[in-house]
mmCIF file of N, CA and C in Angstrom:
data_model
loop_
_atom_site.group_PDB
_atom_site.id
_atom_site.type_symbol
_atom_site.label_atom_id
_atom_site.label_comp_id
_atom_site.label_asym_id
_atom_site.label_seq_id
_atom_site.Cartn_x
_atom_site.Cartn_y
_atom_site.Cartn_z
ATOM 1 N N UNK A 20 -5.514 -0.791 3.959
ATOM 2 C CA UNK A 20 -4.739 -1.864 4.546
ATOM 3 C C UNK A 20 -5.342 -3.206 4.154
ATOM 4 N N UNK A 21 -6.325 -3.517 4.150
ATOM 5 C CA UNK A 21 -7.464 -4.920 3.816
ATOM 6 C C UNK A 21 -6.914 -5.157 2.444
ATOM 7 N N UNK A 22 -7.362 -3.931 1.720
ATOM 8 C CA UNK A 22 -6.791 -4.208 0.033
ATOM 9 C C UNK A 22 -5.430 -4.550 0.320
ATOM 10 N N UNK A 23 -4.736 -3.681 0.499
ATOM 11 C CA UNK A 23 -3.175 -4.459 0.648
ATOM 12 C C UNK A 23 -2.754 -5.876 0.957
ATOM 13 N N UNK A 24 -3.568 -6.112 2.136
ATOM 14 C CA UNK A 24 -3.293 -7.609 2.879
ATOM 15 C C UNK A 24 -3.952 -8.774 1.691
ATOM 16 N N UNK A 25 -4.650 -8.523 0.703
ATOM 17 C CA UNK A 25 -5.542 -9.467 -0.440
ATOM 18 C C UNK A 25 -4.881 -9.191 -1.891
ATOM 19 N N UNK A 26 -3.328 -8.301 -1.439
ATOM 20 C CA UNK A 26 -2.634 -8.471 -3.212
ATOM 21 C C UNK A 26 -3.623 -7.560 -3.867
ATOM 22 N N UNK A 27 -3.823 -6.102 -3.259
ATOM 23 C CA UNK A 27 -4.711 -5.136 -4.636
ATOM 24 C C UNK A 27 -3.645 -4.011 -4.420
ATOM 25 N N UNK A 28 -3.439 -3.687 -5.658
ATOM 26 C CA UNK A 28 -2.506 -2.385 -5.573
ATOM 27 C C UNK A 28 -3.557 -1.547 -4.971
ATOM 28 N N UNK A 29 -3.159 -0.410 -5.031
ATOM 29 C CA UNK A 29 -4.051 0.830 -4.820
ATOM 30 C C UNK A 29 -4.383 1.948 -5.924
ATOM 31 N N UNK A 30 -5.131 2.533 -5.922
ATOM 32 C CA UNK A 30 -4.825 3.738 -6.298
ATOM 33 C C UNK A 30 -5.575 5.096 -5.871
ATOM 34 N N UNK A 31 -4.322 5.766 -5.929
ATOM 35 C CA UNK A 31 -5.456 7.185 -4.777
ATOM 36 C C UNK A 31 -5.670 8.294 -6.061
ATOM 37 N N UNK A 32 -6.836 9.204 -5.411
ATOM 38 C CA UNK A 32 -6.950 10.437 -6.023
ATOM 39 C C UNK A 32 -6.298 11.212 -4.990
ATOM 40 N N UNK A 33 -5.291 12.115 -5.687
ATOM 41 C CA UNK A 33 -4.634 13.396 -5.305
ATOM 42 C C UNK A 33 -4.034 13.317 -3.935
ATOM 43 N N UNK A 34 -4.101 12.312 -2.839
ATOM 44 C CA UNK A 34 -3.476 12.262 -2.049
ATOM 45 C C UNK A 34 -2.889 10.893 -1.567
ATOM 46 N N UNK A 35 -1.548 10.978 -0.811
ATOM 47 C CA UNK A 35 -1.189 9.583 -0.470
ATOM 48 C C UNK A 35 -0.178 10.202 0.374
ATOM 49 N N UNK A 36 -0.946 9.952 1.897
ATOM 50 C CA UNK A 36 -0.103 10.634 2.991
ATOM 51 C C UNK A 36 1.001 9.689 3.449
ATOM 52 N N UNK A 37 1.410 10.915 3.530
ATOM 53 C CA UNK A 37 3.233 10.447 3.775
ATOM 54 C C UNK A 37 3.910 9.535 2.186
ATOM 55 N N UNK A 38 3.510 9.548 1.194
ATOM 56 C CA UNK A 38 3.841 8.984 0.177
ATOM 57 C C UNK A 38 4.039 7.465 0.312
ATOM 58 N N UNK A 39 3.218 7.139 1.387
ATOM 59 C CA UNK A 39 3.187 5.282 1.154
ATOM 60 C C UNK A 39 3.113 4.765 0.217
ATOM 61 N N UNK A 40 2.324 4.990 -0.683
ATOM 62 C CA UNK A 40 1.765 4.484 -2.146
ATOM 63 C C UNK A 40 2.972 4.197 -2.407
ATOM 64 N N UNK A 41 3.436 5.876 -3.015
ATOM 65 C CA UNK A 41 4.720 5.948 -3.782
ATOM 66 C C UNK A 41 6.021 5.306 -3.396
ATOM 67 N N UNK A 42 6.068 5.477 -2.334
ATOM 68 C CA UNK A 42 7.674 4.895 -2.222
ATOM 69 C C UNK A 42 7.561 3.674 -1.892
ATOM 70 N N UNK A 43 6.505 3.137 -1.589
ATOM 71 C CA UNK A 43 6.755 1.750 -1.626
ATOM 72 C C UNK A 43 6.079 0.831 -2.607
ATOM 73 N N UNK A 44 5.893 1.399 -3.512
ATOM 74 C CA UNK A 44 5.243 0.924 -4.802
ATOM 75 C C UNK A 44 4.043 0.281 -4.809
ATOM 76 N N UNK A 45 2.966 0.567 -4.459
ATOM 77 C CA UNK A 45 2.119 -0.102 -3.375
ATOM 78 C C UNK A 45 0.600 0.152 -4.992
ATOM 79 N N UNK A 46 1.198 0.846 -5.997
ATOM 80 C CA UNK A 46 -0.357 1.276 -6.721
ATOM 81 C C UNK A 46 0.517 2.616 -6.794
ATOM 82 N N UNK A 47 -0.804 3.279 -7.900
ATOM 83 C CA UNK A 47 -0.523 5.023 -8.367
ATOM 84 C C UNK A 47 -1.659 6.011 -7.585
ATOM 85 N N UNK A 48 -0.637 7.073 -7.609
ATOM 86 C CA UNK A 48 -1.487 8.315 -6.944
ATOM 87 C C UNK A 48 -1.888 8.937 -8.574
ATOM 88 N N UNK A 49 -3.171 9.254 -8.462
ATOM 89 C CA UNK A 49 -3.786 9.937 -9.856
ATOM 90 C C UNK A 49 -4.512 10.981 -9.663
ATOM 91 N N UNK A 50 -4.715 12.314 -10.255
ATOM 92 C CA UNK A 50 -4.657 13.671 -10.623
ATOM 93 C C UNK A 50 -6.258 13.596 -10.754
ATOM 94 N N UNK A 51 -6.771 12.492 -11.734
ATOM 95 C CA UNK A 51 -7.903 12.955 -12.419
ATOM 96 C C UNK A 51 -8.923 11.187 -12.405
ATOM 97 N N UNK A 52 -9.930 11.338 -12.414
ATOM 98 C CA UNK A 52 -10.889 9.828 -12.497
ATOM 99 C C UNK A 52 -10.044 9.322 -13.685
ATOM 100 N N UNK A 53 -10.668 10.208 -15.152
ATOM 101 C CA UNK A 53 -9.824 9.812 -16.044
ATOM 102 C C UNK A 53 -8.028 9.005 -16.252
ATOM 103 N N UNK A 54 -7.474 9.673 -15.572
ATOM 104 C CA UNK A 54 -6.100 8.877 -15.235
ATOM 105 C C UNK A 54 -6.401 7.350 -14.356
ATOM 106 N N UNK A 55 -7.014 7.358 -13.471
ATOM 107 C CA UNK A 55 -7.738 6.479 -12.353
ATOM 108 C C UNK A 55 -7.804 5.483 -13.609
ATOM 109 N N UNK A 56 -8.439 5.732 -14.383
ATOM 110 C CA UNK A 56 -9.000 4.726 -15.288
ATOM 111 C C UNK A 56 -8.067 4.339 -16.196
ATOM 112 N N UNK A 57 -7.678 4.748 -16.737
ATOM 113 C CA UNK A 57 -6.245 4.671 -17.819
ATOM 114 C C UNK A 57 -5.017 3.121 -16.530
ATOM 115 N N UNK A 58 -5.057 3.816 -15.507
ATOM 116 C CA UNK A 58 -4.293 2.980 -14.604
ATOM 117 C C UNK A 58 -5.000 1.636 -14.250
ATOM 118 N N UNK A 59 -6.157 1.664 -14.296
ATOM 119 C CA UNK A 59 -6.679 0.357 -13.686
ATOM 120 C C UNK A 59 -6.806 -0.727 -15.261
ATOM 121 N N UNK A 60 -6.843 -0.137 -16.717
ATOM 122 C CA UNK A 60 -6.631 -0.727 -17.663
ATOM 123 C C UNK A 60 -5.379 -1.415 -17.846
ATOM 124 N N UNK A 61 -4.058 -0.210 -17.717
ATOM 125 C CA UNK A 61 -2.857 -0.741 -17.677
ATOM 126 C C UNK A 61 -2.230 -1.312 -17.176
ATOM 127 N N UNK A 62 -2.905 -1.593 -15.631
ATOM 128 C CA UNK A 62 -2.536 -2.824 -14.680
ATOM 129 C C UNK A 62 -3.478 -3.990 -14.839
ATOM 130 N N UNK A 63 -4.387 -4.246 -15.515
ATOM 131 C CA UNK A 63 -5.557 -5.302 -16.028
ATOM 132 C C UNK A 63 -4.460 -5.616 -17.280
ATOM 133 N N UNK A 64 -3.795 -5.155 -17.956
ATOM 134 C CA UNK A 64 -2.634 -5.522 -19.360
ATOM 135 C C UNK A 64 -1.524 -5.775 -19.271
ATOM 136 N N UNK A 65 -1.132 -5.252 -17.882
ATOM 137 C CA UNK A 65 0.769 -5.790 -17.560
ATOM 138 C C UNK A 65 0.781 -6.377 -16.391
ATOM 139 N N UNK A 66 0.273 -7.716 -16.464
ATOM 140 C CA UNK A 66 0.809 -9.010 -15.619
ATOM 141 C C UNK A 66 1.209 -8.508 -14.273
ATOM 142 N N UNK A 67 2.433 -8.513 -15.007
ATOM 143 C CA UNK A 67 4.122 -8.359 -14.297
ATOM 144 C C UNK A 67 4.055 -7.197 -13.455
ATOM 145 N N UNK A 68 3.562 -5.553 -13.694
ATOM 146 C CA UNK A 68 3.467 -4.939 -13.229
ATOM 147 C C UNK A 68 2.747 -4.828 -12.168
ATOM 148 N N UNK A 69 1.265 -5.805 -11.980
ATOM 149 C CA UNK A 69 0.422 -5.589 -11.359
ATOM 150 C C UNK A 69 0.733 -6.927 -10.154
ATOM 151 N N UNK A 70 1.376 -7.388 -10.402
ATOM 152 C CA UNK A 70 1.853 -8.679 -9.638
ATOM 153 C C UNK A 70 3.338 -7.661 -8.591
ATOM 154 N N UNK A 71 3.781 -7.428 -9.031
ATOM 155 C CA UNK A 71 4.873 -6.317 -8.201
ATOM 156 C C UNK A 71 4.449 -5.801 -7.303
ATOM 157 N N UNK A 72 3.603 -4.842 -7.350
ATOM 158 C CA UNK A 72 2.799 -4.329 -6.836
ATOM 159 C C UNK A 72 1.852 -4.996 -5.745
ATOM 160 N N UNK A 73 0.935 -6.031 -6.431
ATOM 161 C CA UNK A 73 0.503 -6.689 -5.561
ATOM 162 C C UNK A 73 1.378 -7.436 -4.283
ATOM 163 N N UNK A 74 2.339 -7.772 -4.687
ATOM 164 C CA UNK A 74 3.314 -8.380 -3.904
ATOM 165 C C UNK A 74 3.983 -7.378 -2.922
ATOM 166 N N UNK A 75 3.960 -6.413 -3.516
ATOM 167 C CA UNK A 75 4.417 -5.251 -2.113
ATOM 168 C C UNK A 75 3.861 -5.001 -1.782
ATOM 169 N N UNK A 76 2.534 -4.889 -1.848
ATOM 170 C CA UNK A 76 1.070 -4.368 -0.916
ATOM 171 C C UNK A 76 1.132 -5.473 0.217
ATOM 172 N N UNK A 77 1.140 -6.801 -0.225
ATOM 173 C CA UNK A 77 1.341 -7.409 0.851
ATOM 174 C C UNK A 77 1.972 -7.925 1.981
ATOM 175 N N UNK A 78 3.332 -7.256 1.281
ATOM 176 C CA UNK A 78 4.613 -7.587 2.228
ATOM 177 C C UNK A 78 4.814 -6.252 3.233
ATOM 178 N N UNK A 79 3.904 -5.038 2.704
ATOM 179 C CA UNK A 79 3.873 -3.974 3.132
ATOM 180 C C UNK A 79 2.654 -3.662 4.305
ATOM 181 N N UNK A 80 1.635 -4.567 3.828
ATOM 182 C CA UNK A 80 0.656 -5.029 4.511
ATOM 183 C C UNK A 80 1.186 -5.663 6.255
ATOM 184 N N UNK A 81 2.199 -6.712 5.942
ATOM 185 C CA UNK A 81 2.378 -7.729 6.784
ATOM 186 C C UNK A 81 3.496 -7.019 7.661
ATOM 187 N N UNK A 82 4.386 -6.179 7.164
ATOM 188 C CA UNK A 82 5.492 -5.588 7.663
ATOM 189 C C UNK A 82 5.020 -4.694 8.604
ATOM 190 N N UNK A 83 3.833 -4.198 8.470
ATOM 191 C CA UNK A 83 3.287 -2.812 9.238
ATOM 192 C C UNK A 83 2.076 -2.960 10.080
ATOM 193 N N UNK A 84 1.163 -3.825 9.210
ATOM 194 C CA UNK A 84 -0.375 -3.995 10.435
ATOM 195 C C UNK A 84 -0.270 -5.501 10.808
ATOM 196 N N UNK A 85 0.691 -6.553 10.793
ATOM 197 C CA UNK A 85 -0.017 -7.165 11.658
ATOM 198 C C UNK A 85 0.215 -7.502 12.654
ATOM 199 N N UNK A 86 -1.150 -8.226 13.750
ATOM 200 C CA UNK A 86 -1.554 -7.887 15.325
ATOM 201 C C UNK A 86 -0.108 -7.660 16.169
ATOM 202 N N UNK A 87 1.004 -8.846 16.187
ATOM 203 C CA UNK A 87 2.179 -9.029 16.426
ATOM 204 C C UNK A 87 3.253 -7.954 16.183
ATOM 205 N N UNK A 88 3.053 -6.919 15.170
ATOM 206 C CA UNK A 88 3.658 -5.969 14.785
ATOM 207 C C UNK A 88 3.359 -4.668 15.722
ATOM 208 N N UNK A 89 2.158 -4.490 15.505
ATOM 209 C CA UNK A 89 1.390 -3.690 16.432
ATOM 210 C C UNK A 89 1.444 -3.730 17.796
ATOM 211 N N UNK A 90 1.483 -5.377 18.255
ATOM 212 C CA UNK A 90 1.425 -5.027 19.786
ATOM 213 C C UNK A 90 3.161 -5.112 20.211
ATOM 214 N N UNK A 91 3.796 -5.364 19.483
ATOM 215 C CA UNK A 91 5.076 -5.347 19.911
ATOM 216 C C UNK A 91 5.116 -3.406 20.180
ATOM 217 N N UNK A 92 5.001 -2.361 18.634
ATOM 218 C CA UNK A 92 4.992 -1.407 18.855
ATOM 219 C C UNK A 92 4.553 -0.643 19.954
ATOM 220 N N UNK A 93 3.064 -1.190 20.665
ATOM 221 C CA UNK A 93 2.051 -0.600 21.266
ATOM 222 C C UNK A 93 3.082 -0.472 22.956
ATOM 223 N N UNK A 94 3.525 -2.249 22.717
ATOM 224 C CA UNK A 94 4.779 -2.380 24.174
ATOM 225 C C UNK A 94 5.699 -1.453 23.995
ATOM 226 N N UNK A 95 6.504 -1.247 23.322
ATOM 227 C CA UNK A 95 7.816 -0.212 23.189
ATOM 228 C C UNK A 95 7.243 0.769 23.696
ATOM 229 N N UNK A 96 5.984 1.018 23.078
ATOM 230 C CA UNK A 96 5.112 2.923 23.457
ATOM 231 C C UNK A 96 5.198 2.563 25.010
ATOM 232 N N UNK A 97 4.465 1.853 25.466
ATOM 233 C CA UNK A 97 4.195 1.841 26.984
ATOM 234 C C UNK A 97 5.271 1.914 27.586
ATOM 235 N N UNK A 98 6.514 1.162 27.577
ATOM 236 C CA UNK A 98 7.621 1.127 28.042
ATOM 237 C C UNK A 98 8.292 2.359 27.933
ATOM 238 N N UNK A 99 8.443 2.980 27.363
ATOM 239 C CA UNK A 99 9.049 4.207 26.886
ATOM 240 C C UNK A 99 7.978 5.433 28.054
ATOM 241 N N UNK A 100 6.472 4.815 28.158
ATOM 242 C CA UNK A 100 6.076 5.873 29.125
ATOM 243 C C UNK A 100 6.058 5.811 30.986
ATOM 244 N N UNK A 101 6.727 4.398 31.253
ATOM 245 C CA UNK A 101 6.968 3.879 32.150
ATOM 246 C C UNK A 101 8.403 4.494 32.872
#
């Protein structure tokens, strides 16, 4: 989430629960270090790509953790157990 909120894509090894990464374009899920690495070159070479990305990490960032987001959610929970 920190990386997200500072514009860093991501990238995971072999897992990305619930497919956050993926469906929200957030960085790549990778198989192998080797791939890991291949990806962090090809986003260091395509601008454009890595700026996308960055830009949804943060809008994805802001949409989901912050405090205001959370405590609105945290109220609905309580209310709902009231």
């Amino acid at each position: 989430i920190e990386a997200w909120a500072h514009k860093i894509p991501t990238l995971l090894l072999r897992y990305d629960a619930d497919n956050i990464v993926k469906d929200n374009n957030l960085g790549y899920l990778c198989d192998t270090l080797s791939e890991m690495k291949e990806k962090v070159i090809y986003l260091a070479q395509n601008h454009e790509v890595y700026n996308e990305m960055a830009n949804n990490a943060l809008f994805f960032a802001r949409s989901n953790f912050k405090s205001d987001v959370i405590l609105e959610q945290l109220e609905n929970h309580l209310i709902e157990l009231i």
